[in-house]
Coordinates of C-alpha atoms in Angstrom, one line a residue:
M8 CA -13.8 -61.7 -15.0
E9 CA -15.6 -60.2 -12.0
P10 CA -13.8 -57.3 -10.2
R11 CA -11.7 -58.4 -7.3
K12 CA -13.2 -57.7 -3.9
F13 CA -11.0 -57.4 -0.7
I14 CA -10.9 -55.7 2.7
F15 CA -8.0 -53.5 3.8
T16 CA -7.5 -52.4 7.4
S17 CA -5.5 -49.6 9.0
E18 CA -5.2 -48.4 12.6
S19 CA -4.5 -45.1 14.5
V20 CA -4.0 -44.1 18.1
T21 CA -4.5 -41.0 20.1
E22 CA -1.7 -38.8 21.5
G23 CA -2.4 -40.3 24.9
H24 CA -1.3 -43.8 23.7
P25 CA 1.9 -44.7 25.5
D26 CA 3.9 -44.9 22.3
K27 CA 2.6 -41.6 21.1
I28 CA 3.4 -39.9 24.4
C29 CA 7.0 -40.9 23.7
D30 CA 6.9 -39.7 20.1
R31 CA 5.5 -36.4 21.4
I32 CA 8.2 -36.0 24.0
S33 CA 11.0 -36.8 21.5
D34 CA 9.6 -34.3 18.9
S35 CA 9.0 -31.6 21.5
I36 CA 12.6 -31.8 22.6
L37 CA 13.7 -31.7 19.0
D38 CA 11.6 -28.6 18.4
E39 CA 13.0 -26.8 21.4
F40 CA 16.5 -27.4 20.2
L41 CA 15.7 -26.2 16.7
K42 CA 14.1 -23.0 18.1
L43 CA 17.4 -22.0 19.6
D44 CA 19.8 -23.5 17.1
P45 CA 18.4 -24.6 13.7
D46 CA 21.6 -26.6 13.0
S47 CA 21.1 -28.8 16.1
R48 CA 21.8 -32.5 15.6
V49 CA 19.2 -34.4 17.6
A50 CA 18.4 -38.1 17.9
V51 CA 16.2 -38.5 21.1
E52 CA 14.4 -41.7 22.2
T53 CA 11.9 -41.9 25.0
M54 CA 10.5 -44.8 27.0
T55 CA 7.7 -44.5 29.5
T56 CA 6.0 -46.9 32.0
T57 CA 4.2 -46.6 35.3
G58 CA 5.4 -43.4 36.9
V59 CA 8.6 -43.1 34.9
V60 CA 9.9 -41.4 31.7
I61 CA 13.4 -42.1 30.4
V62 CA 14.9 -39.9 27.7
A63 CA 18.1 -40.9 26.0
G64 CA 20.0 -40.2 22.8
E65 CA 22.5 -37.9 21.1
V66 CA 22.3 -34.1 20.9
T67 CA 24.9 -31.6 19.5
S68 CA 23.7 -28.0 19.9
K69 CA 24.8 -24.6 20.9
N70 CA 22.2 -24.6 23.6
K71 CA 21.2 -26.5 26.7
L72 CA 17.6 -27.2 27.7
D73 CA 15.7 -28.3 30.8
I74 CA 14.6 -31.6 29.5
Q75 CA 12.7 -32.6 32.6
D76 CA 10.6 -29.4 32.3
I77 CA 9.8 -30.1 28.6
V78 CA 8.8 -33.7 29.4
R79 CA 6.4 -32.8 32.3
N80 CA 4.8 -30.0 30.3
E81 CA 4.1 -32.3 27.3
I82 CA 2.6 -35.0 29.5
I83 CA 0.3 -32.5 31.2
D84 CA -0.7 -31.0 27.9
I85 CA -1.6 -34.4 26.5
G86 CA -4.0 -34.8 29.4
Y87 CA -2.2 -36.8 32.1
D88 CA -2.7 -34.2 34.8
K89 CA -4.6 -36.1 37.5
P90 CA -3.2 -38.7 40.0
E91 CA -6.3 -40.9 39.4
Y92 CA -5.2 -41.5 35.8
G93 CA -2.2 -43.5 37.2
F94 CA 0.2 -41.3 35.4
D95 CA 0.7 -37.6 36.0
G96 CA 3.2 -35.2 34.5
S97 CA 3.6 -33.4 37.8
T98 CA 4.7 -36.4 39.8
C99 CA 6.3 -38.9 37.5
S100 CA 10.0 -39.5 37.6
V101 CA 12.0 -38.2 34.6
L102 CA 15.5 -39.7 33.9
V103 CA 17.6 -38.1 31.2
S104 CA 20.8 -39.4 29.5
L105 CA 21.9 -37.4 26.5
H106 CA 25.4 -37.1 24.9
E107 CA 26.8 -35.5 21.8
Q108 CA 26.6 -37.1 18.3
S109 CA 29.5 -39.4 17.5
P110 CA 32.3 -37.5 15.8
D111 CA 32.6 -40.5 13.4
I112 CA 29.1 -39.8 12.2
S113 CA 29.3 -36.1 12.3
I114 CA 32.3 -35.9 10.0
G115 CA 30.4 -37.7 7.3
V116 CA 27.2 -35.5 7.4
T117 CA 28.7 -32.1 8.0
S118 CA 29.2 -29.9 4.9
N119 CA 32.2 -27.6 4.4
H120 CA 33.9 -25.8 1.5
E121 CA 35.2 -29.1 0.1
R122 CA 32.3 -31.4 0.5
E123 CA 28.5 -31.5 0.3
Q124 CA 26.5 -32.6 3.3
G125 CA 26.1 -36.4 3.3
A126 CA 23.3 -38.7 4.4
G127 CA 23.2 -39.3 8.2
D128 CA 22.9 -43.1 7.7
Q129 CA 22.4 -45.7 5.0
G130 CA 18.8 -46.8 4.4
L131 CA 15.8 -47.0 2.1
M132 CA 12.8 -44.7 2.4
F133 CA 9.4 -44.7 0.8
G134 CA 6.7 -42.2 -0.1
F135 CA 3.2 -43.0 -1.3
A136 CA 0.1 -41.3 -2.7
I137 CA -3.2 -42.5 -4.1
N138 CA -6.3 -40.7 -5.4
E139 CA -8.7 -42.2 -2.9
T140 CA -9.1 -39.0 -0.9
S141 CA -8.7 -35.3 -1.4
E142 CA -5.4 -35.5 0.6
L143 CA -4.2 -38.2 -1.9
M144 CA -4.0 -40.7 1.0
P145 CA -5.5 -44.2 1.5
L146 CA -9.0 -44.1 2.8
P147 CA -8.6 -46.6 5.7
I148 CA -5.8 -44.7 7.4
T149 CA -7.5 -41.4 6.8
L150 CA -10.7 -42.6 8.5
A151 CA -8.7 -44.2 11.3
H152 CA -6.8 -40.9 12.0
N153 CA -10.0 -38.9 11.8
L154 CA -11.6 -41.2 14.4
S155 CA -8.7 -40.8 16.8
M156 CA -8.6 -37.0 16.3
R157 CA -12.3 -36.8 17.0
L158 CA -11.9 -38.9 20.1
S159 CA -9.2 -36.6 21.4
Q160 CA -11.3 -33.5 20.4
V161 CA -14.4 -34.6 22.4
R162 CA -12.2 -35.2 25.4
K163 CA -10.4 -31.9 25.3
K164 CA -13.6 -29.9 24.7
K165 CA -15.3 -31.9 27.4
E166 CA -18.1 -33.0 25.1
L167 CA -17.6 -36.4 26.7
D168 CA -16.2 -35.8 30.2
W169 CA -15.6 -39.5 30.9
V170 CA -13.1 -40.0 28.1
R171 CA -9.4 -40.3 29.2
P172 CA -6.3 -39.8 27.0
D173 CA -5.5 -43.3 25.8
G174 CA -7.4 -44.5 22.7
K175 CA -7.2 -46.5 19.5
S176 CA -9.2 -46.8 16.3
Q177 CA -9.2 -49.3 13.4
V178 CA -11.1 -49.2 10.1
S179 CA -11.6 -52.0 7.6
V180 CA -12.6 -50.8 4.1
I181 CA -14.2 -52.9 1.4
Y182 CA -12.7 -52.5 -2.0
E183 CA -14.1 -53.6 -5.4
D184 CA -12.1 -53.2 -8.5
N185 CA -9.4 -51.4 -6.4
Q186 CA -11.9 -48.7 -5.4
P187 CA -13.2 -48.2 -1.8
K188 CA -16.9 -48.9 -1.5
A189 CA -17.9 -49.1 2.1
I190 CA -16.7 -49.7 5.7
D191 CA -16.8 -53.4 6.7
T192 CA -15.7 -53.0 10.4
I193 CA -14.9 -50.2 12.8
V194 CA -13.1 -50.8 16.1
L195 CA -12.9 -47.9 18.6
S196 CA -11.4 -48.2 22.1
T197 CA -11.0 -45.4 24.6
Q198 CA -9.7 -45.2 28.2
H199 CA -12.6 -44.0 30.4
S200 CA -13.5 -43.1 33.9
P201 CA -14.8 -46.0 36.0
E202 CA -18.3 -44.8 36.5
I203 CA -19.4 -44.9 32.9
S204 CA -21.5 -47.9 31.8
Q205 CA -20.6 -49.9 28.7
D206 CA -24.1 -49.1 27.2
Q207 CA -23.7 -45.4 27.7
L208 CA -20.1 -45.4 26.4
T209 CA -21.1 -47.3 23.3
E210 CA -24.1 -45.0 22.6
D211 CA -22.1 -41.8 23.1
L212 CA -19.1 -42.9 20.9
K213 CA -21.3 -44.1 18.1
K214 CA -23.3 -40.9 18.0
I215 CA -20.6 -38.3 18.8
V216 CA -17.4 -39.8 17.4
I217 CA -18.1 -42.5 14.9
S218 CA -21.1 -41.1 13.0
P219 CA -19.7 -37.7 12.2
V220 CA -16.5 -39.2 10.8
C221 CA -17.6 -42.3 9.0
E222 CA -21.3 -41.8 8.2
E223 CA -20.7 -41.6 4.4
W224 CA -19.1 -45.0 4.3
I225 CA -21.3 -46.9 6.9
T226 CA -23.9 -49.4 5.6
P227 CA -26.4 -51.6 7.4
E228 CA -23.8 -54.4 7.2
T229 CA -21.0 -52.4 8.8
K230 CA -19.8 -54.0 12.1
V231 CA -18.9 -51.6 14.9
F232 CA -17.0 -52.7 18.0
V233 CA -16.7 -50.2 20.8
N234 CA -14.3 -51.1 23.7
P235 CA -14.8 -54.8 22.9
T236 CA -13.1 -56.0 26.1
G237 CA -15.8 -54.1 28.1
R238 CA -13.5 -52.1 30.3
F239 CA -10.6 -49.8 29.7
V240 CA -10.0 -47.8 32.9
I241 CA -6.3 -48.5 33.2
G242 CA -4.6 -46.9 30.3
G243 CA -1.5 -44.9 29.2
P244 CA 1.9 -46.0 30.6
P245 CA 0.4 -48.0 33.6
G246 CA -1.4 -50.2 31.0
D247 CA 1.4 -50.5 28.5
T248 CA 5.0 -49.5 28.2
G249 CA 5.6 -46.8 25.5
L250 CA 8.5 -46.3 23.2
T251 CA 9.4 -43.8 20.5
G252 CA 9.0 -45.1 17.0
R253 CA 6.7 -48.0 17.6
K254 CA 3.8 -46.7 15.5
I255 CA 5.6 -46.3 12.2
I256 CA 2.8 -47.7 10.1
A257 CA 0.1 -45.5 11.6
D258 CA 2.6 -42.6 11.1
T259 CA 2.7 -43.2 7.4
Y260 CA 0.1 -45.0 5.1
G261 CA -1.6 -47.5 7.4
G262 CA 0.2 -50.4 5.7
M263 CA -0.9 -49.6 2.1
G264 CA 2.5 -48.1 1.2
R265 CA 5.8 -49.9 2.0
H266 CA 8.0 -48.8 4.8
G267 CA 11.8 -48.8 5.0
G268 CA 11.8 -49.4 8.8
G269 CA 13.1 -46.1 10.2
A270 CA 11.1 -44.1 12.7
F271 CA 10.7 -40.3 12.5
S272 CA 10.2 -38.8 15.9
G273 CA 13.1 -37.2 17.8
K274 CA 15.2 -37.0 14.7
D275 CA 16.5 -33.8 13.1
P276 CA 16.3 -33.4 9.3
T277 CA 19.9 -34.5 8.6
K278 CA 18.5 -38.0 9.4
V279 CA 17.3 -39.3 6.1
D280 CA 15.1 -41.8 7.9
R281 CA 12.8 -38.8 8.4
S282 CA 13.6 -36.2 5.8
A283 CA 13.8 -38.5 2.8
C284 CA 10.4 -40.1 3.6
Y285 CA 9.0 -36.5 3.6
M286 CA 10.6 -35.9 0.2
A287 CA 9.4 -39.3 -1.2
R288 CA 5.8 -38.3 -0.1
Y289 CA 6.3 -34.9 -1.8
I290 CA 7.4 -36.5 -5.0
S291 CA 4.7 -39.2 -5.1
K292 CA 1.9 -36.8 -4.2
N293 CA 2.9 -34.4 -7.0
I294 CA 3.0 -37.3 -9.5
V295 CA -0.6 -38.2 -8.6
A296 CA -1.7 -34.6 -8.4
A297 CA -0.3 -34.1 -11.9
D298 CA -2.5 -36.9 -13.1
L299 CA 0.4 -38.9 -14.3
A300 CA -0.8 -41.9 -12.3
T301 CA -3.6 -42.7 -9.8
K302 CA -1.3 -44.5 -7.4
C303 CA 2.4 -43.9 -6.9
E304 CA 5.2 -45.1 -4.6
V305 CA 8.7 -43.6 -4.6
Q306 CA 11.8 -45.3 -3.0
I307 CA 14.9 -43.4 -2.3
A308 CA 18.1 -45.0 -0.8
Y309 CA 21.3 -43.6 0.6
A310 CA 24.8 -44.5 1.7
I311 CA 26.0 -42.9 4.9
G312 CA 28.2 -39.8 4.3
V313 CA 27.2 -39.6 0.6
A314 CA 25.1 -36.8 -0.7
K315 CA 23.7 -38.3 -3.8
P316 CA 21.1 -41.1 -3.4
V317 CA 22.3 -44.6 -4.5
S318 CA 18.9 -45.2 -6.1
I319 CA 15.5 -43.6 -6.9
M320 CA 12.6 -45.7 -8.0
V321 CA 9.1 -44.8 -9.1
D322 CA 6.3 -47.5 -9.1
T323 CA 2.9 -46.5 -10.3
F324 CA 1.3 -50.0 -10.0
R325 CA 0.5 -50.0 -13.7
T326 CA -1.6 -46.8 -13.4
A327 CA 0.9 -44.5 -15.2
K328 CA -0.4 -42.6 -18.2
V329 CA 3.1 -42.1 -19.5
P330 CA 6.1 -44.6 -19.2
E331 CA 7.5 -44.8 -15.7
E332 CA 11.0 -44.3 -17.0
K333 CA 10.0 -40.8 -18.2
I334 CA 8.4 -40.0 -14.8
E335 CA 11.5 -41.2 -13.0
A336 CA 13.8 -39.2 -15.3
K337 CA 11.7 -36.1 -14.7
V338 CA 11.8 -36.7 -10.9
R339 CA 15.6 -36.8 -11.0
E340 CA 15.6 -33.5 -13.0
I341 CA 13.3 -31.4 -10.8
F342 CA 13.7 -32.7 -7.3
D343 CA 16.9 -32.3 -5.3
T344 CA 17.1 -35.5 -3.2
S345 CA 20.4 -34.8 -1.6
P346 CA 20.1 -34.4 2.2
A347 CA 20.9 -30.6 2.0
G348 CA 18.5 -30.3 -1.0
I349 CA 15.6 -31.9 0.9
I350 CA 16.2 -29.7 3.9
K351 CA 16.2 -26.6 1.8
T352 CA 13.2 -27.6 -0.4
L353 CA 11.0 -28.5 2.5
D354 CA 12.4 -26.0 4.9
L355 CA 13.0 -28.6 7.5
K356 CA 15.1 -26.7 10.1
R357 CA 11.9 -25.2 11.5
P358 CA 10.4 -26.4 14.9
I359 CA 7.4 -28.1 13.3
Y360 CA 7.8 -31.6 14.5
K361 CA 5.6 -31.8 17.6
K362 CA 2.6 -31.4 15.4
T363 CA 3.6 -34.5 13.4
S364 CA 3.9 -36.8 16.4
A365 CA 0.2 -37.9 16.4
Y366 CA -2.4 -38.6 13.7
G367 CA 0.1 -39.2 10.9
H368 CA 2.9 -37.3 9.2
F369 CA 1.1 -37.3 5.8
G370 CA -2.2 -36.2 4.4
R371 CA -2.4 -33.3 6.9
R372 CA -3.7 -29.9 5.9
D373 CA -1.1 -27.9 7.7
P374 CA 0.8 -25.2 5.8
D375 CA 4.0 -26.0 7.8
F376 CA 4.1 -29.4 6.2
K377 CA 5.6 -28.4 2.9
W378 CA 5.9 -32.0 1.8
E379 CA 2.1 -31.9 1.3
Q380 CA 2.2 -29.1 -1.3
T381 CA 1.5 -29.9 -4.9
D382 CA 3.6 -27.1 -6.4
K383 CA 5.5 -29.3 -8.8
V384 CA 2.5 -30.3 -10.8
D385 CA 3.2 -28.0 -13.7
S386 CA 6.8 -29.0 -13.9
L387 CA 5.9 -32.7 -13.9
G388 CA 3.2 -32.1 -16.5
N389 CA 5.7 -31.3 -19.2
I390 CA 6.6 -34.9 -19.8

């Protein structure tokens, strides 16, 4: 039987994409509360459209913040600092509606001398790792994120002074016998100033953005589409309404790992939607790093107010070198998957979340992201 051949596609967006503006604002507000009160309970959602940002949600903290000031500073820092962009942090309207966390929820997730901290909600969370890259991430999402990051980099360093903040990338990778072989298709779109020609835009992006990131995987047959509609001057919130939590696949594994449906940004670590996904990534990455499997997915599920997960599952897609039951038993032994245990293990009460709001929460080489460490390899190796 000939090895199966298929194409897998993942996408990424820049921090100037409307949905990512909202993720950035929500996580920046979370960080500011955690700086002042690490025990803050935060669940903040953001929406943005032409000239308007709306921030709403639940916050319980010892401190008060100037939310409007945080919102404006983040928008300007992203790059929306000129009226001609159609959206400007200095002049947009900012509407804020925040109230305290429901006491009915708080009572179930607050620890005391009689009870352990419970999960902030029911739900199922996934983590994933695969040995396709040094970061143990799928290659398509890794390349897509790297393209988006490079696009933002050339804008901020003014290597291409016509690039504006909004942008997207998409990479389709050819697989043979479950191994990545080459790039089939690249799609790169960026907001731009009106005076740049399509020919110059295409030439610049191929040379300065695409080639440095993807050259190793490009073949003569690779198809490249740059701003395929031909014009992308109107971008950001004037072009598309943004919402927190609408890029959950780009935030994780680009579609290659499963997703439980919960978004991350704007949520403090008592919300297992976020923290348990970080723990599941930590577990799966250590399993692959320990060479127990070449591919691994971990599911953890919770009941609201209950500390112990209702289930933990390890799936190695038939790549395990020891029985999965033994791996799963070892995971239960060495990883504390209670909400309090996750927060302690990964040190999640720190103000580290703004950095996660664009270019993926996983596969990043940032020492603050402790879920990317492989410090449990030796413990797992004793199976």
